[in-house]
Amino acid sequence: MVKLSKRLQTIADYVPAGSRLADIGSDHALLPVYLAEQGRVSFAVAGEINDGPLEAARRQVKESGLGAVVHPRQGDGLAVIDPDEVDVVTVAGMGGTLIAAILEQGQSKLGSVKRLVLQPNVAEDQVRRWLAAHDWLLDDETVLEEDGKFYFILCAVRRDDAHEENVKLYRPRRIGGGPLLETEELLRFGPIAAERGEEAFFRKWESELEKLDHIMEGMVRAGTDAALSRLEELAAERNRIKEVLECLPKAKP
């Protein structure tokens, strides 16, 4: 039986029972094999573009004895599936810009898809931006920490009122009496995660502040006009993140 990491388990929990799944960038096909073992998917594609991960996926499927359910396929992004073949797509472990590009290039394959479960390693705002622009409603988002790294997992659904609901979701507003968060900031922080104020959310953004501190220290040492100009921008960004974190409500343990 396959055992998933905390990150993959969280993604798996977003996949409804009885789904027909495409897992893009599936690597060892751990997610689709696990879901098939649990009887949670009736059909799954484990998509991979590179030979090595594809072979690893094939071995995993063969060892599990689930070749009738899980189908490793080689191809770029959503090219591994046919139109109307699946109703859930998962994409994990890539940059947000790449995930958005995969969805953009594969729009013709999304006609029957009702749910997207996406885990960008960075640039989560680019994924939220794509979802909102294409009338996918951000239904839920989770922040988790694993092995010292933080991950956003985004679940989006197709709804007839997605456009109207997205307008509400990203409309500038105050959360918990804090500063007014503009649309761009809600796209960056996560409109649902910011409302929840879970501990992992705050730790994730505190780690971002630490990264900014290191970058700013390097610019001070550089001392060039360009570095000092950029330093002012980063200092303003850092102060804004800190201001938002200090004002957002924190969930009770």
PDB file of N, CA and C in Angstrom, residues 6-98:
ATOM      1  N   LYS A   6       2.619  14.298   3.683  1.00  0.00           N
ATOM      2  CA  LYS A   6       1.571  15.198   4.169  1.00  0.00           C
ATOM      3  C   LYS A   6       1.019  16.047   3.026  1.00  0.00           C
ATOM      4  N   ARG A   7       1.902  16.506   2.157  1.00  0.00           N
ATOM      5  CA  ARG A   7       1.495  17.338   1.025  1.00  0.00           C
ATOM      6  C   ARG A   7       0.584  16.563   0.078  1.00  0.00           C
ATOM      7  N   LEU A   8       1.019  15.374  -0.344  1.00  0.00           N
ATOM      8  CA  LEU A   8       0.206  14.588  -1.272  1.00  0.00           C
ATOM      9  C   LEU A   8      -1.080  14.094  -0.625  1.00  0.00           C
ATOM     10  N   GLN A   9      -1.037  13.808   0.670  1.00  0.00           N
ATOM     11  CA  GLN A   9      -2.252  13.373   1.359  1.00  0.00           C
ATOM     12  C   GLN A   9      -3.302  14.482   1.363  1.00  0.00           C
ATOM     13  N   THR A  10      -2.841  15.714   1.559  1.00  0.00           N
ATOM     14  CA  THR A  10      -3.770  16.847   1.536  1.00  0.00           C
ATOM     15  C   THR A  10      -4.390  17.004   0.158  1.00  0.00           C
ATOM     16  N   ILE A  11      -3.588  16.831  -0.873  1.00  0.00           N
ATOM     17  CA  ILE A  11      -4.116  16.886  -2.238  1.00  0.00           C
ATOM     18  C   ILE A  11      -5.128  15.765  -2.456  1.00  0.00           C
ATOM     19  N   ALA A  12      -4.774  14.559  -2.017  1.00  0.00           N
ATOM     20  CA  ALA A  12      -5.669  13.409  -2.171  1.00  0.00           C
ATOM     21  C   ALA A  12      -7.015  13.654  -1.503  1.00  0.00           C
ATOM     22  N   ASP A  13      -6.996  14.309  -0.361  1.00  0.00           N
ATOM     23  CA  ASP A  13      -8.234  14.560   0.384  1.00  0.00           C
ATOM     24  C   ASP A  13      -9.196  15.469  -0.373  1.00  0.00           C
ATOM     25  N   TYR A  14      -8.679  16.222  -1.342  1.00  0.00           N
ATOM     26  CA  TYR A  14      -9.531  17.111  -2.132  1.00  0.00           C
ATOM     27  C   TYR A  14     -10.159  16.396  -3.335  1.00  0.00           C
ATOM     28  N   VAL A  15      -9.761  15.169  -3.596  1.00  0.00           N
ATOM     29  CA  VAL A  15     -10.291  14.439  -4.755  1.00  0.00           C
ATOM     30  C   VAL A  15     -11.547  13.677  -4.330  1.00  0.00           C
ATOM     31  N   PRO A  16     -12.707  13.997  -4.886  1.00  0.00           N
ATOM     32  CA  PRO A  16     -13.951  13.329  -4.482  1.00  0.00           C
ATOM     33  C   PRO A  16     -13.956  11.850  -4.852  1.00  0.00           C
ATOM     34  N   ALA A  17     -14.652  11.062  -4.072  1.00  0.00           N
ATOM     35  CA  ALA A  17     -14.801   9.634  -4.370  1.00  0.00           C
ATOM     36  C   ALA A  17     -15.487   9.458  -5.723  1.00  0.00           C
ATOM     37  N   GLY A  18     -15.016   8.470  -6.489  1.00  0.00           N
ATOM     38  CA  GLY A  18     -15.604   8.173  -7.788  1.00  0.00           C
ATOM     39  C   GLY A  18     -15.082   9.022  -8.926  1.00  0.00           C
ATOM     40  N   SER A  19     -14.027   9.804  -8.657  1.00  0.00           N
ATOM     41  CA  SER A  19     -13.493  10.703  -9.684  1.00  0.00           C
ATOM     42  C   SER A  19     -12.781   9.949 -10.793  1.00  0.00           C
ATOM     43  N   ARG A  20     -12.722  10.606 -11.944  1.00  0.00           N
ATOM     44  CA  ARG A  20     -11.857  10.198 -13.047  1.00  0.00           C
ATOM     45  C   ARG A  20     -10.752  11.256 -13.094  1.00  0.00           C
ATOM     46  N   LEU A  21      -9.545  10.847 -12.769  1.00  0.00           N
ATOM     47  CA  LEU A  21      -8.468  11.777 -12.419  1.00  0.00           C
ATOM     48  C   LEU A  21      -7.368  11.835 -13.473  1.00  0.00           C
ATOM     49  N   ALA A  22      -6.825  13.041 -13.669  1.00  0.00           N
ATOM     50  CA  ALA A  22      -5.558  13.208 -14.386  1.00  0.00           C
ATOM     51  C   ALA A  22      -4.587  13.889 -13.429  1.00  0.00           C
ATOM     52  N   ASP A  23      -3.499  13.203 -13.110  1.00  0.00           N
ATOM     53  CA  ASP A  23      -2.457  13.764 -12.253  1.00  0.00           C
ATOM     54  C   ASP A  23      -1.287  14.149 -13.155  1.00  0.00           C
ATOM     55  N   ILE A  24      -1.080  15.452 -13.306  1.00  0.00           N
ATOM     56  CA  ILE A  24      -0.091  15.954 -14.257  1.00  0.00           C
ATOM     57  C   ILE A  24       1.238  16.188 -13.540  1.00  0.00           C
ATOM     58  N   GLY A  25       2.300  15.619 -14.092  1.00  0.00           N
ATOM     59  CA  GLY A  25       3.587  15.647 -13.401  1.00  0.00           C
ATOM     60  C   GLY A  25       3.571  14.657 -12.268  1.00  0.00           C
ATOM     61  N   SER A  26       3.114  13.456 -12.547  1.00  0.00           N
ATOM     62  CA  SER A  26       2.778  12.474 -11.516  1.00  0.00           C
ATOM     63  C   SER A  26       3.983  11.808 -10.881  1.00  0.00           C
ATOM     64  N   ASP A  27       5.165  11.920 -11.532  1.00  0.00           N
ATOM     65  CA  ASP A  27       6.402  11.338 -11.007  1.00  0.00           C
ATOM     66  C   ASP A  27       6.237   9.835 -10.818  1.00  0.00           C
ATOM     67  N   HIS A  28       6.198   9.348  -9.599  1.00  0.00           N
ATOM     68  CA  HIS A  28       6.088   7.903  -9.357  1.00  0.00           C
ATOM     69  C   HIS A  28       4.638   7.411  -9.336  1.00  0.00           C
ATOM     70  N   ALA A  29       3.709   8.253  -9.759  1.00  0.00           N
ATOM     71  CA  ALA A  29       2.281   7.898  -9.766  1.00  0.00           C
ATOM     72  C   ALA A  29       1.766   7.572  -8.374  1.00  0.00           C
ATOM     73  N   LEU A  30       2.393   8.144  -7.352  1.00  0.00           N
ATOM     74  CA  LEU A  30       1.989   7.838  -5.979  1.00  0.00           C
ATOM     75  C   LEU A  30       0.544   8.254  -5.705  1.00  0.00           C
ATOM     76  N   LEU A  31       0.189   9.456  -6.141  1.00  0.00           N
ATOM     77  CA  LEU A  31      -1.162   9.962  -5.853  1.00  0.00           C
ATOM     78  C   LEU A  31      -2.245   9.118  -6.527  1.00  0.00           C
ATOM     79  N   PRO A  32      -2.188   8.883  -7.843  1.00  0.00           N
ATOM     80  CA  PRO A  32      -3.260   8.067  -8.452  1.00  0.00           C
ATOM     81  C   PRO A  32      -3.284   6.633  -7.956  1.00  0.00           C
ATOM     82  N   VAL A  33      -2.112   6.046  -7.697  1.00  0.00           N
ATOM     83  CA  VAL A  33      -2.102   4.670  -7.185  1.00  0.00           C
ATOM     84  C   VAL A  33      -2.732   4.621  -5.796  1.00  0.00           C
ATOM     85  N   TYR A  34      -2.387   5.573  -4.942  1.00  0.00           N
ATOM     86  CA  TYR A  34      -2.995   5.621  -3.602  1.00  0.00           C
ATOM     87  C   TYR A  34      -4.511   5.739  -3.709  1.00  0.00           C
ATOM     88  N   LEU A  35      -4.998   6.638  -4.538  1.00  0.00           N
ATOM     89  CA  LEU A  35      -6.442   6.844  -4.661  1.00  0.00           C
ATOM     90  C   LEU A  35      -7.124   5.609  -5.243  1.00  0.00           C
ATOM     91  N   ALA A  36      -6.446   4.921  -6.152  1.00  0.00           N
ATOM     92  CA  ALA A  36      -7.003   3.684  -6.704  1.00  0.00           C
ATOM     93  C   ALA A  36      -7.045   2.590  -5.648  1.00  0.00           C
ATOM     94  N   GLU A  37      -5.997   2.499  -4.839  1.00  0.00           N
ATOM     95  CA  GLU A  37      -5.986   1.518  -3.752  1.00  0.00           C
ATOM     96  C   GLU A  37      -7.125   1.761  -2.771  1.00  0.00           C
ATOM     97  N   GLN A  38      -7.450   3.019  -2.553  1.00  0.00           N
ATOM     98  CA  GLN A  38      -8.522   3.366  -1.634  1.00  0.00           C
ATOM     99  C   GLN A  38      -9.913   3.261  -2.266  1.00  0.00           C
ATOM    100  N   GLY A  39      -9.955   2.956  -3.559  1.00  0.00           N
ATOM    101  CA  GLY A  39     -11.235   2.883  -4.257  1.00  0.00           C
ATOM    102  C   GLY A  39     -11.850   4.242  -4.495  1.00  0.00           C
ATOM    103  N   ARG A  40     -11.029   5.273  -4.495  1.00  0.00           N
ATOM    104  CA  ARG A  40     -11.527   6.647  -4.607  1.00  0.00           C
ATOM    105  C   ARG A  40     -11.616   7.127  -6.046  1.00  0.00           C
ATOM    106  N   VAL A  41     -10.887   6.477  -6.965  1.00  0.00           N
ATOM    107  CA  VAL A  41     -10.973   6.853  -8.379  1.00  0.00           C
ATOM    108  C   VAL A  41     -11.342   5.623  -9.197  1.00  0.00           C
ATOM    109  N   SER A  42     -12.135   5.839 -10.225  1.00  0.00           N
ATOM    110  CA  SER A  42     -12.517   4.741 -11.113  1.00  0.00           C
ATOM    111  C   SER A  42     -11.593   4.659 -12.322  1.00  0.00           C
ATOM    112  N   PHE A  43     -10.857   5.745 -12.552  1.00  0.00           N
ATOM    113  CA  PHE A  43      -9.953   5.830 -13.702  1.00  0.00           C
ATOM    114  C   PHE A  43      -8.959   6.939 -13.396  1.00  0.00           C
ATOM    115  N   ALA A  44      -7.692   6.744 -13.764  1.00  0.00           N
ATOM    116  CA  ALA A  44      -6.694   7.778 -13.506  1.00  0.00           C
ATOM    117  C   ALA A  44      -5.599   7.726 -14.558  1.00  0.00           C
ATOM    118  N   VAL A  45      -5.143   8.911 -14.934  1.00  0.00           N
ATOM    119  CA  VAL A  45      -3.984   9.050 -15.822  1.00  0.00           C
ATOM    120  C   VAL A  45      -2.849   9.652 -15.000  1.00  0.00           C
ATOM    121  N   ALA A  46      -1.689   9.022 -15.072  1.00  0.00           N
ATOM    122  CA  ALA A  46      -0.481   9.555 -14.443  1.00  0.00           C
ATOM    123  C   ALA A  46       0.370  10.140 -15.559  1.00  0.00           C
ATOM    124  N   GLY A  47       0.337  11.454 -15.712  1.00  0.00           N
ATOM    125  CA  GLY A  47       1.014  12.095 -16.828  1.00  0.00           C
ATOM    126  C   GLY A  47       2.424  12.526 -16.494  1.00  0.00           C
ATOM    127  N   GLU A  48       3.355  12.242 -17.381  1.00  0.00           N
ATOM    128  CA  GLU A  48       4.752  12.647 -17.212  1.00  0.00           C
ATOM    129  C   GLU A  48       5.353  12.988 -18.568  1.00  0.00           C
ATOM    130  N   ILE A  49       6.223  13.987 -18.594  1.00  0.00           N
ATOM    131  CA  ILE A  49       6.860  14.378 -19.843  1.00  0.00           C
ATOM    132  C   ILE A  49       8.223  13.721 -20.023  1.00  0.00           C
ATOM    133  N   ASN A  50       8.894  13.377 -18.912  1.00  0.00           N
ATOM    134  CA  ASN A  50      10.255  12.844 -18.976  1.00  0.00           C
ATOM    135  C   ASN A  50      10.281  11.324 -18.836  1.00  0.00           C
ATOM    136  N   ASP A  51      11.263  10.704 -19.491  1.00  0.00           N
ATOM    137  CA  ASP A  51      11.348   9.246 -19.530  1.00  0.00           C
ATOM    138  C   ASP A  51      11.527   8.631 -18.140  1.00  0.00           C
ATOM    139  N   GLY A  52      12.446   9.183 -17.332  1.00  0.00           N
ATOM    140  CA  GLY A  52      12.742   8.596 -16.025  1.00  0.00           C
ATOM    141  C   GLY A  52      11.529   8.525 -15.122  1.00  0.00           C
ATOM    142  N   PRO A  53      10.862   9.650 -14.869  1.00  0.00           N
ATOM    143  CA  PRO A  53       9.662   9.616 -14.029  1.00  0.00           C
ATOM    144  C   PRO A  53       8.547   8.751 -14.614  1.00  0.00           C
ATOM    145  N   LEU A  54       8.446   8.720 -15.936  1.00  0.00           N
ATOM    146  CA  LEU A  54       7.418   7.881 -16.565  1.00  0.00           C
ATOM    147  C   LEU A  54       7.668   6.407 -16.268  1.00  0.00           C
ATOM    148  N   GLU A  55       8.931   5.983 -16.364  1.00  0.00           N
ATOM    149  CA  GLU A  55       9.264   4.593 -16.061  1.00  0.00           C
ATOM    150  C   GLU A  55       9.009   4.278 -14.592  1.00  0.00           C
ATOM    151  N   ALA A  56       9.305   5.247 -13.712  1.00  0.00           N
ATOM    152  CA  ALA A  56       9.032   5.055 -12.290  1.00  0.00           C
ATOM    153  C   ALA A  56       7.542   4.890 -12.049  1.00  0.00           C
ATOM    154  N   ALA A  57       6.732   5.657 -12.774  1.00  0.00           N
ATOM    155  CA  ALA A  57       5.275   5.543 -12.649  1.00  0.00           C
ATOM    156  C   ALA A  57       4.801   4.178 -13.141  1.00  0.00           C
ATOM    157  N   ARG A  58       5.363   3.724 -14.237  1.00  0.00           N
ATOM    158  CA  ARG A  58       4.965   2.412 -14.769  1.00  0.00           C
ATOM    159  C   ARG A  58       5.302   1.290 -13.786  1.00  0.00           C
ATOM    160  N   ARG A  59       6.463   1.387 -13.161  1.00  0.00           N
ATOM    161  CA  ARG A  59       6.841   0.367 -12.172  1.00  0.00           C
ATOM    162  C   ARG A  59       5.896   0.385 -10.985  1.00  0.00           C
ATOM    163  N   GLN A  60       5.559   1.582 -10.525  1.00  0.00           N
ATOM    164  CA  GLN A  60       4.654   1.708  -9.384  1.00  0.00           C
ATOM    165  C   GLN A  60       3.297   1.095  -9.690  1.00  0.00           C
ATOM    166  N   VAL A  61       2.789   1.366 -10.868  1.00  0.00           N
ATOM    167  CA  VAL A  61       1.480   0.843 -11.264  1.00  0.00           C
ATOM    168  C   VAL A  61       1.543  -0.676 -11.399  1.00  0.00           C
ATOM    169  N   LYS A  62       2.606  -1.178 -12.007  1.00  0.00           N
ATOM    170  CA  LYS A  62       2.747  -2.624 -12.184  1.00  0.00           C
ATOM    171  C   LYS A  62       2.823  -3.331 -10.836  1.00  0.00           C
ATOM    172  N   GLU A  63       3.611  -2.787  -9.908  1.00  0.00           N
ATOM    173  CA  GLU A  63       3.754  -3.400  -8.586  1.00  0.00           C
ATOM    174  C   GLU A  63       2.450  -3.366  -7.799  1.00  0.00           C
ATOM    175  N   SER A  64       1.643  -2.350  -8.042  1.00  0.00           N
ATOM    176  CA  SER A  64       0.371  -2.230  -7.317  1.00  0.00           C
ATOM    177  C   SER A  64      -0.704  -3.155  -7.885  1.00  0.00           C
ATOM    178  N   GLY A  65      -0.513  -3.627  -9.106  1.00  0.00           N
ATOM    179  CA  GLY A  65      -1.529  -4.444  -9.751  1.00  0.00           C
ATOM    180  C   GLY A  65      -2.762  -3.672 -10.165  1.00  0.00           C
ATOM    181  N   LEU A  66      -2.596  -2.357 -10.359  1.00  0.00           N
ATOM    182  CA  LEU A  66      -3.746  -1.498 -10.656  1.00  0.00           C
ATOM    183  C   LEU A  66      -3.705  -0.945 -12.079  1.00  0.00           C
ATOM    184  N   GLY A  67      -3.095  -1.694 -12.967  1.00  0.00           N
ATOM    185  CA  GLY A  67      -2.975  -1.240 -14.341  1.00  0.00           C
ATOM    186  C   GLY A  67      -4.300  -1.051 -15.067  1.00  0.00           C
ATOM    187  N   ALA A  68      -5.360  -1.684 -14.563  1.00  0.00           N
ATOM    188  CA  ALA A  68      -6.670  -1.504 -15.195  1.00  0.00           C
ATOM    189  C   ALA A  68      -7.294  -0.157 -14.841  1.00  0.00           C
ATOM    190  N   VAL A  69      -6.773   0.469 -13.783  1.00  0.00           N
ATOM    191  CA  VAL A  69      -7.336   1.746 -13.322  1.00  0.00           C
ATOM    192  C   VAL A  69      -6.397   2.914 -13.596  1.00  0.00           C
ATOM    193  N   VAL A  70      -5.106   2.739 -13.300  1.00  0.00           N
ATOM    194  CA  VAL A  70      -4.133   3.835 -13.424  1.00  0.00           C
ATOM    195  C   VAL A  70      -3.315   3.645 -14.703  1.00  0.00           C
ATOM    196  N   HIS A  71      -3.266   4.693 -15.533  1.00  0.00           N
ATOM    197  CA  HIS A  71      -2.651   4.599 -16.851  1.00  0.00           C
ATOM    198  C   HIS A  71      -1.536   5.646 -16.989  1.00  0.00           C
ATOM    199  N   PRO A  72      -0.284   5.239 -16.852  1.00  0.00           N
ATOM    200  CA  PRO A  72       0.821   6.172 -17.084  1.00  0.00           C
ATOM    201  C   PRO A  72       0.888   6.546 -18.568  1.00  0.00           C
ATOM    202  N   ARG A  73       1.028   7.844 -18.833  1.00  0.00           N
ATOM    203  CA  ARG A  73       1.121   8.311 -20.207  1.00  0.00           C
ATOM    204  C   ARG A  73       2.186   9.403 -20.300  1.00  0.00           C
ATOM    205  N   GLN A  74       2.857   9.452 -21.431  1.00  0.00           N
ATOM    206  CA  GLN A  74       3.894  10.457 -21.632  1.00  0.00           C
ATOM    207  C   GLN A  74       3.365  11.585 -22.495  1.00  0.00           C
ATOM    208  N   GLY A  75       3.614  12.803 -22.059  1.00  0.00           N
ATOM    209  CA  GLY A  75       3.181  13.956 -22.826  1.00  0.00           C
ATOM    210  C   GLY A  75       3.376  15.226 -22.026  1.00  0.00           C
ATOM    211  N   ASP A  76       3.198  16.346 -22.697  1.00  0.00           N
ATOM    212  CA  ASP A  76       3.401  17.662 -22.098  1.00  0.00           C
ATOM    213  C   ASP A  76       2.085  18.182 -21.520  1.00  0.00           C
ATOM    214  N   GLY A  77       2.041  18.310 -20.194  1.00  0.00           N
ATOM    215  CA  GLY A  77       0.857  18.867 -19.553  1.00  0.00           C
ATOM    216  C   GLY A  77      -0.398  18.067 -19.815  1.00  0.00           C
ATOM    217  N   LEU A  78      -1.456  18.767 -20.201  1.00  0.00           N
ATOM    218  CA  LEU A  78      -2.757  18.126 -20.408  1.00  0.00           C
ATOM    219  C   LEU A  78      -2.867  17.418 -21.753  1.00  0.00           C
ATOM    220  N   ALA A  79      -1.767  17.389 -22.504  1.00  0.00           N
ATOM    221  CA  ALA A  79      -1.765  16.633 -23.756  1.00  0.00           C
ATOM    222  C   ALA A  79      -1.929  15.139 -23.516  1.00  0.00           C
ATOM    223  N   VAL A  80      -1.737  14.689 -22.277  1.00  0.00           N
ATOM    224  CA  VAL A  80      -1.837  13.251 -21.979  1.00  0.00           C
ATOM    225  C   VAL A  80      -3.271  12.765 -21.877  1.00  0.00           C
ATOM    226  N   ILE A  81      -4.238  13.680 -21.893  1.00  0.00           N
ATOM    227  CA  ILE A  81      -5.633  13.244 -21.789  1.00  0.00           C
ATOM    228  C   ILE A  81      -6.421  13.694 -23.011  1.00  0.00           C
ATOM    229  N   ASP A  82      -7.521  12.993 -23.254  1.00  0.00           N
ATOM    230  CA  ASP A  82      -8.438  13.367 -24.320  1.00  0.00           C
ATOM    231  C   ASP A  82      -9.536  14.257 -23.758  1.00  0.00           C
ATOM    232  N   PRO A  83     -10.182  15.052 -24.594  1.00  0.00           N
ATOM    233  CA  PRO A  83     -11.319  15.844 -24.122  1.00  0.00           C
ATOM    234  C   PRO A  83     -12.390  14.941 -23.501  1.00  0.00           C
ATOM    235  N   ASP A  84     -12.964  15.387 -22.404  1.00  0.00           N
ATOM    236  CA  ASP A  84     -14.060  14.690 -21.715  1.00  0.00           C
ATOM    237  C   ASP A  84     -13.639  13.354 -21.102  1.00  0.00           C
ATOM    238  N   GLU A  85     -12.339  13.146 -20.893  1.00  0.00           N
ATOM    239  CA  GLU A  85     -11.872  11.870 -20.344  1.00  0.00           C
ATOM    240  C   GLU A  85     -11.835  11.863 -18.826  1.00  0.00           C
ATOM    241  N   VAL A  86     -11.635  13.043 -18.193  1.00  0.00           N
ATOM    242  CA  VAL A  86     -11.520  13.103 -16.735  1.00  0.00           C
ATOM    243  C   VAL A  86     -12.392  14.220 -16.187  1.00  0.00           C
ATOM    244  N   ASP A  87     -12.657  14.166 -14.878  1.00  0.00           N
ATOM    245  CA  ASP A  87     -13.418  15.251 -14.250  1.00  0.00           C
ATOM    246  C   ASP A  87     -12.660  15.945 -13.119  1.00  0.00           C
ATOM    247  N   VAL A  88     -11.469  15.454 -12.779  1.00  0.00           N
ATOM    248  CA  VAL A  88     -10.613  16.110 -11.789  1.00  0.00           C
ATOM    249  C   VAL A  88      -9.184  16.130 -12.330  1.00  0.00           C
ATOM    250  N   VAL A  89      -8.528  17.269 -12.186  1.00  0.00           N
ATOM    251  CA  VAL A  89      -7.120  17.394 -12.573  1.00  0.00           C
ATOM    252  C   VAL A  89      -6.318  17.861 -11.376  1.00  0.00           C
ATOM    253  N   THR A  90      -5.208  17.182 -11.105  1.00  0.00           N
ATOM    254  CA  THR A  90      -4.281  17.616 -10.065  1.00  0.00           C
ATOM    255  C   THR A  90      -2.947  17.953 -10.712  1.00  0.00           C
ATOM    256  N   VAL A  91      -2.343  19.049 -10.270  1.00  0.00           N
ATOM    257  CA  VAL A  91      -1.010  19.455 -10.720  1.00  0.00           C
ATOM    258  C   VAL A  91      -0.257  19.924  -9.484  1.00  0.00           C
ATOM    259  N   ALA A  92       0.860  19.277  -9.175  1.00  0.00           N
ATOM    260  CA  ALA A  92       1.575  19.587  -7.938  1.00  0.00           C
ATOM    261  C   ALA A  92       3.075  19.617  -8.168  1.00  0.00           C
ATOM    262  N   GLY A  93       3.756  20.392  -7.304  1.00  0.00           N
ATOM    263  CA  GLY A  93       5.209  20.382  -7.286  1.00  0.00           C
ATOM    264  C   GLY A  93       5.880  21.191  -8.370  1.00  0.00           C
ATOM    265  N   MET A  94       5.179  22.159  -8.936  1.00  0.00           N
ATOM    266  CA  MET A  94       5.748  23.019  -9.980  1.00  0.00           C
ATOM    267  C   MET A  94       5.567  24.473  -9.568  1.00  0.00           C
ATOM    268  N   GLY A  95       6.231  25.357 -10.293  1.00  0.00           N
ATOM    269  CA  GLY A  95       6.023  26.781 -10.056  1.00  0.00           C
ATOM    270  C   GLY A  95       4.641  27.212 -10.500  1.00  0.00           C
ATOM    271  N   GLY A  96       4.129  28.252  -9.868  1.00  0.00           N
ATOM    272  CA  GLY A  96       2.795  28.723 -10.215  1.00  0.00           C
ATOM    273  C   GLY A  96       2.671  29.204 -11.644  1.00  0.00           C
ATOM    274  N   THR A  97       3.726  29.814 -12.177  1.00  0.00           N
ATOM    275  CA  THR A  97       3.692  30.290 -13.559  1.00  0.00           C
ATOM    276  C   THR A  97       3.576  29.115 -14.526  1.00  0.00           C
ATOM    277  N   LEU A  98       4.290  28.030 -14.231  1.00  0.00           N
ATOM    278  CA  LEU A  98       4.219  26.837 -15.086  1.00  0.00           C
ATOM    279  C   LEU A  98       2.846  26.183 -14.996  1.00  0.00           C
TER     280      LEU A  98
END
